[in-house]
JSON list of C-alpha atoms in Angstrom, two decimals:
[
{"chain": "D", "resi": 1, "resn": "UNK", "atom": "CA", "xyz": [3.68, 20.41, -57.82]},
{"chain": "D", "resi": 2, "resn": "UNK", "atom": "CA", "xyz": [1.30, 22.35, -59.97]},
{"chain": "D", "resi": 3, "resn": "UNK", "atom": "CA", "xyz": [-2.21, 23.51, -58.14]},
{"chain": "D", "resi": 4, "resn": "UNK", "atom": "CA", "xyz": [-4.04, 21.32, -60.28]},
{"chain": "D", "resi": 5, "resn": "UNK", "atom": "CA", "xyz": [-2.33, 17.98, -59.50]},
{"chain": "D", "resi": 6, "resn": "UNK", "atom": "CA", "xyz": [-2.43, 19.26, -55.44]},
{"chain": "D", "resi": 7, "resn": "UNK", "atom": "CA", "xyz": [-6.26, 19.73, -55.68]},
{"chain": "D", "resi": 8, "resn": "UNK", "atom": "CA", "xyz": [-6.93, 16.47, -57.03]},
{"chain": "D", "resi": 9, "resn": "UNK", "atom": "CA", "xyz": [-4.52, 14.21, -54.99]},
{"chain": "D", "resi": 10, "resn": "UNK", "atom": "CA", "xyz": [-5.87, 16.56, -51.66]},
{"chain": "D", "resi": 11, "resn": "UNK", "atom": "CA", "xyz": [-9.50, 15.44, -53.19]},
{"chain": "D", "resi": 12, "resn": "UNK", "atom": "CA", "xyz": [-8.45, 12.15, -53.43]},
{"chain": "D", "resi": 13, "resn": "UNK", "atom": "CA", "xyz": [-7.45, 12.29, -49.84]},
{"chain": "D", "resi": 14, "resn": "UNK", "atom": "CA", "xyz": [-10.69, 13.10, -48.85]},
{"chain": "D", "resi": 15, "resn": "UNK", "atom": "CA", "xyz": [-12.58, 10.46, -50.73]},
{"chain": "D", "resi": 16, "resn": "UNK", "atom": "CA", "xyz": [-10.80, 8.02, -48.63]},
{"chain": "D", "resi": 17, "resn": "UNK", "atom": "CA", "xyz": [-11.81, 9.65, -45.68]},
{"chain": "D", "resi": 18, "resn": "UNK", "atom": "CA", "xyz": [-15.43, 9.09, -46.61]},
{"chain": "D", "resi": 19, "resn": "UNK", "atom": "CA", "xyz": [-16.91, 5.82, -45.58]},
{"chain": "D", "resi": 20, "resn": "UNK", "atom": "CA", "xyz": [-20.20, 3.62, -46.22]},
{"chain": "D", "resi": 21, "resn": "UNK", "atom": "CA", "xyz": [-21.70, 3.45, -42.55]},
{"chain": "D", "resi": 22, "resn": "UNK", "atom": "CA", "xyz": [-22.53, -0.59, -43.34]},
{"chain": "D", "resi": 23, "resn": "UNK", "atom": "CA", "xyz": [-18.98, -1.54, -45.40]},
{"chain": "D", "resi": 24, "resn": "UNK", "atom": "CA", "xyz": [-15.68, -0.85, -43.86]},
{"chain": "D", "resi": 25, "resn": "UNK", "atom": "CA", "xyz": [-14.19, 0.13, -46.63]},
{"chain": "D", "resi": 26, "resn": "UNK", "atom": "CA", "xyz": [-13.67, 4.01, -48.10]},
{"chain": "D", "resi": 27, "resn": "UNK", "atom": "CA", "xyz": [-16.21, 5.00, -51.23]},
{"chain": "D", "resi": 28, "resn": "UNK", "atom": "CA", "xyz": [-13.01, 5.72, -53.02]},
{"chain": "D", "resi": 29, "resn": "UNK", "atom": "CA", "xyz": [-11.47, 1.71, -53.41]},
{"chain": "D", "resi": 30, "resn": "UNK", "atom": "CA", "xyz": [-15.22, 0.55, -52.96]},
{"chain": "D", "resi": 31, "resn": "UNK", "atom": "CA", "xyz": [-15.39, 1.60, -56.69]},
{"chain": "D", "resi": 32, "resn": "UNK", "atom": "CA", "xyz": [-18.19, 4.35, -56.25]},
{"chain": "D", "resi": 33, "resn": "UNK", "atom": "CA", "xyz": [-16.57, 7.53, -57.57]},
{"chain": "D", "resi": 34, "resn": "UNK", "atom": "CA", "xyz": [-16.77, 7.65, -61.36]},
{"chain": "D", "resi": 35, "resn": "UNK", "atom": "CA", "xyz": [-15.50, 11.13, -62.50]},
{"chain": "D", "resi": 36, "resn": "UNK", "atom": "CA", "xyz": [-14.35, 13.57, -60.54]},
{"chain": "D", "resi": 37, "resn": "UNK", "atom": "CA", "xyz": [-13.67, 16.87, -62.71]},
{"chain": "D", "resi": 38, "resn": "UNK", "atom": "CA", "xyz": [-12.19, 20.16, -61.37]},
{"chain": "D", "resi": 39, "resn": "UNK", "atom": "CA", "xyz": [-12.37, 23.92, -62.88]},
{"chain": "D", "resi": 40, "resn": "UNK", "atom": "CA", "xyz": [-12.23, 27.43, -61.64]},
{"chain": "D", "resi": 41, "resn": "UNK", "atom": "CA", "xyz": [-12.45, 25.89, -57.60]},
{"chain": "D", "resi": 42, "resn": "UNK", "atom": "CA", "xyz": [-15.32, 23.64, -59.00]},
{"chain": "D", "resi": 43, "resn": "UNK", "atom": "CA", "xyz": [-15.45, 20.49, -58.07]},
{"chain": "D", "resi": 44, "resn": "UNK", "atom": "CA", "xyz": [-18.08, 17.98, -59.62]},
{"chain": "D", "resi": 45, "resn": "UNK", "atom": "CA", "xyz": [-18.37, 14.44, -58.41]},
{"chain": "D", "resi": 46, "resn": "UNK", "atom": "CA", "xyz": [-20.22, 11.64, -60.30]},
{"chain": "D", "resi": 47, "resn": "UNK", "atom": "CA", "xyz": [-20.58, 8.53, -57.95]},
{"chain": "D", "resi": 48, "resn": "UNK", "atom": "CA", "xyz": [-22.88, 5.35, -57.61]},
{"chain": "D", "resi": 49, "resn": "UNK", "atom": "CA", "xyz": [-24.25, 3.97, -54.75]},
{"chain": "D", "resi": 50, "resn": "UNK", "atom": "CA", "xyz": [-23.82, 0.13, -53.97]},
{"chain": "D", "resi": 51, "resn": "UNK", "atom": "CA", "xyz": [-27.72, -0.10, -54.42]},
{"chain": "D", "resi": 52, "resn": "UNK", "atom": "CA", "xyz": [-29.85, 2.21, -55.83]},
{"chain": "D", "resi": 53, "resn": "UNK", "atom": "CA", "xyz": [-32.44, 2.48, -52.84]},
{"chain": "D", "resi": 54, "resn": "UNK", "atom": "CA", "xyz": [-28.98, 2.97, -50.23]},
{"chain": "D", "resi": 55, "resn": "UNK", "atom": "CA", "xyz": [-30.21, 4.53, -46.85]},
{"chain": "D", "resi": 56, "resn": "UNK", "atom": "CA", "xyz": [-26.77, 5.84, -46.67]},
{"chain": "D", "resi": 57, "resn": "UNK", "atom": "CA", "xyz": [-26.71, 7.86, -49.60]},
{"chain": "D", "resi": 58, "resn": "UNK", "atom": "CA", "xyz": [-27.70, 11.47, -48.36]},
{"chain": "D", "resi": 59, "resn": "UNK", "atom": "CA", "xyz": [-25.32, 10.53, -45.39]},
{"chain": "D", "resi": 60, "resn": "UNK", "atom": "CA", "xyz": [-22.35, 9.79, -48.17]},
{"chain": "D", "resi": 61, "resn": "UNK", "atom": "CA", "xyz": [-23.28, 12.97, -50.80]},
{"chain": "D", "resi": 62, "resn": "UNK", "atom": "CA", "xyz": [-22.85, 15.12, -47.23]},
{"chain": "D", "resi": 63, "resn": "UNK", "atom": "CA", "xyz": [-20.07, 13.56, -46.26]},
{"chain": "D", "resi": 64, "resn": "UNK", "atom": "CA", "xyz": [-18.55, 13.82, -49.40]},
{"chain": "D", "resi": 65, "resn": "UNK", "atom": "CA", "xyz": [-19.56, 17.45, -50.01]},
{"chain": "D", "resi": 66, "resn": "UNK", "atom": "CA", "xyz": [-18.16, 18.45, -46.22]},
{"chain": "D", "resi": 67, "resn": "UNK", "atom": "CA", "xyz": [-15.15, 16.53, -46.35]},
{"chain": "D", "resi": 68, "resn": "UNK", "atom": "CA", "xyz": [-13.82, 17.99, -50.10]},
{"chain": "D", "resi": 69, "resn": "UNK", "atom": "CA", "xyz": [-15.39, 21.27, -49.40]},
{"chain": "D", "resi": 70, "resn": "UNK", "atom": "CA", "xyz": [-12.93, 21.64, -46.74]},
{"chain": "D", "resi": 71, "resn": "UNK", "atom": "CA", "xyz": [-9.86, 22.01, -48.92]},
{"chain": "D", "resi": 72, "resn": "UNK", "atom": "CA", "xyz": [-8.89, 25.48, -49.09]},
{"chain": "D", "resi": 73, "resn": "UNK", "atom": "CA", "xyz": [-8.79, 25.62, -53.50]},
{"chain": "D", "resi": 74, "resn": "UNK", "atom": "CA", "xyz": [-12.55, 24.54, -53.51]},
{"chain": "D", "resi": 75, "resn": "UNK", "atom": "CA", "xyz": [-15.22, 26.90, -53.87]},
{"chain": "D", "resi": 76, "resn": "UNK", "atom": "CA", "xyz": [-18.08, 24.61, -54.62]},
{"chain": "D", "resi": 77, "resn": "UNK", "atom": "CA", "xyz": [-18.66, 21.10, -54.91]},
{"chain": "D", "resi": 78, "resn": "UNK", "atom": "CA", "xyz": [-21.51, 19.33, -56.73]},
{"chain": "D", "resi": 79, "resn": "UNK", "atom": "CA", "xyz": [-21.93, 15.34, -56.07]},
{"chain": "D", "resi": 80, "resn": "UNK", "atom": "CA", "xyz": [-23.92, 13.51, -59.24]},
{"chain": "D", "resi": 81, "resn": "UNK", "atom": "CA", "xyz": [-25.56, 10.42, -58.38]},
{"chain": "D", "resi": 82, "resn": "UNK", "atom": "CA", "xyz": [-25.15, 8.61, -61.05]},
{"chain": "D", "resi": 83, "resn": "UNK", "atom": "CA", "xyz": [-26.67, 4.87, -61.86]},
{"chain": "D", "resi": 84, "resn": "UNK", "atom": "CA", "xyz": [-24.90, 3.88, -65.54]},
{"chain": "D", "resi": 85, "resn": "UNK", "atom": "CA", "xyz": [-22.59, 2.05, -65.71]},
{"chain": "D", "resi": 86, "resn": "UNK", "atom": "CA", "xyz": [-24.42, 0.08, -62.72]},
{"chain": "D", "resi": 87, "resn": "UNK", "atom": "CA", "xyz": [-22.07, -0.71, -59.75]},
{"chain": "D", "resi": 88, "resn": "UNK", "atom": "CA", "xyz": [-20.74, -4.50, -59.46]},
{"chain": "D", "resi": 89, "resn": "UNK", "atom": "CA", "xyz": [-18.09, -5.73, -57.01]},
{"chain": "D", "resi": 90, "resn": "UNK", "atom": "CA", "xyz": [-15.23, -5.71, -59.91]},
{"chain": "D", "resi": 91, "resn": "UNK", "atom": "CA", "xyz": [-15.47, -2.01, -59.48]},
{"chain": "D", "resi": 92, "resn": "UNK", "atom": "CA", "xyz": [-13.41, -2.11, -56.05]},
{"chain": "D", "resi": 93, "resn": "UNK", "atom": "CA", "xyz": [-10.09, -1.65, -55.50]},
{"chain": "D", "resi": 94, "resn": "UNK", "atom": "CA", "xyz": [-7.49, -4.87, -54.87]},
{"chain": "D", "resi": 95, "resn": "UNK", "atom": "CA", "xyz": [-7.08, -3.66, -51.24]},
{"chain": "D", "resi": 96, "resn": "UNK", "atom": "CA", "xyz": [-11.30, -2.87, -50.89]},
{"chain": "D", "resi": 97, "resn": "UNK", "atom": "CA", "xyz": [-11.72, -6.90, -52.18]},
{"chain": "D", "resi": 98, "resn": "UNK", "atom": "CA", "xyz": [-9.37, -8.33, -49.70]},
{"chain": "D", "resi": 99, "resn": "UNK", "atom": "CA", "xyz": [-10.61, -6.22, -46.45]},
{"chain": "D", "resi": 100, "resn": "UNK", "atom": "CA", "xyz": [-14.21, -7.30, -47.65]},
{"chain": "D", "resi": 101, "resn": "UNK", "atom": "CA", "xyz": [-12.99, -10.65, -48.34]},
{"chain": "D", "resi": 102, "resn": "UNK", "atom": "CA", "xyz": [-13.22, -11.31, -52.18]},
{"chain": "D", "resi": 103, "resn": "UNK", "atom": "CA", "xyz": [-9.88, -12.06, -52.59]}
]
């Protein structure tokens, strides 16, 4: 497997690692990642936050920041809060709407 496609399923892996302290369900399949983009060992993360005033949200950039800063091709990474397009509940995953009950 080329280094590229390892970086991003090994980020990937991460993400699902990270989890909203309130919602048992990973910010991955919760729908809040929007891009992630990697070059040269950067890696820059837009994401949402399930409501704009979140008291999680430093807790989840951190976590986010630790957790895919750990793998050993990253040299930086940058998390973007982003608010457009706003976040709604058809943003989660299949699996995220059935633990939570939508389904």
């Amino acid at each position: 497997m080329n280094e590229f496609l390892q970086q991003e399923e090994e980020g990937l892996r991460m993400l699902k690692t990270v989890f909203d302290p309130e919602i048992p369900v990973n910010v991955y399949d919760l729908g809040l990642i929007y891009k992630i983009d990697l070059q040269d060992g950067i890696c820059t993360i837009d994401m949402t936050l399930t409501a704009p005033n979140c008291p999680a949200a430093d807790f989840l950039v951190e976590d986010i920041r630790q957790k895919v800063g750990s793998i050993e091709s990253i040299k930086d990474v940058q998390v973007n809060l982003v608010f457009e397009p706003e976040w709604t509940k058809d943003m989660m995953s299949d699996e995220a709407k059935l633990e939570l009950g939508f389904m």
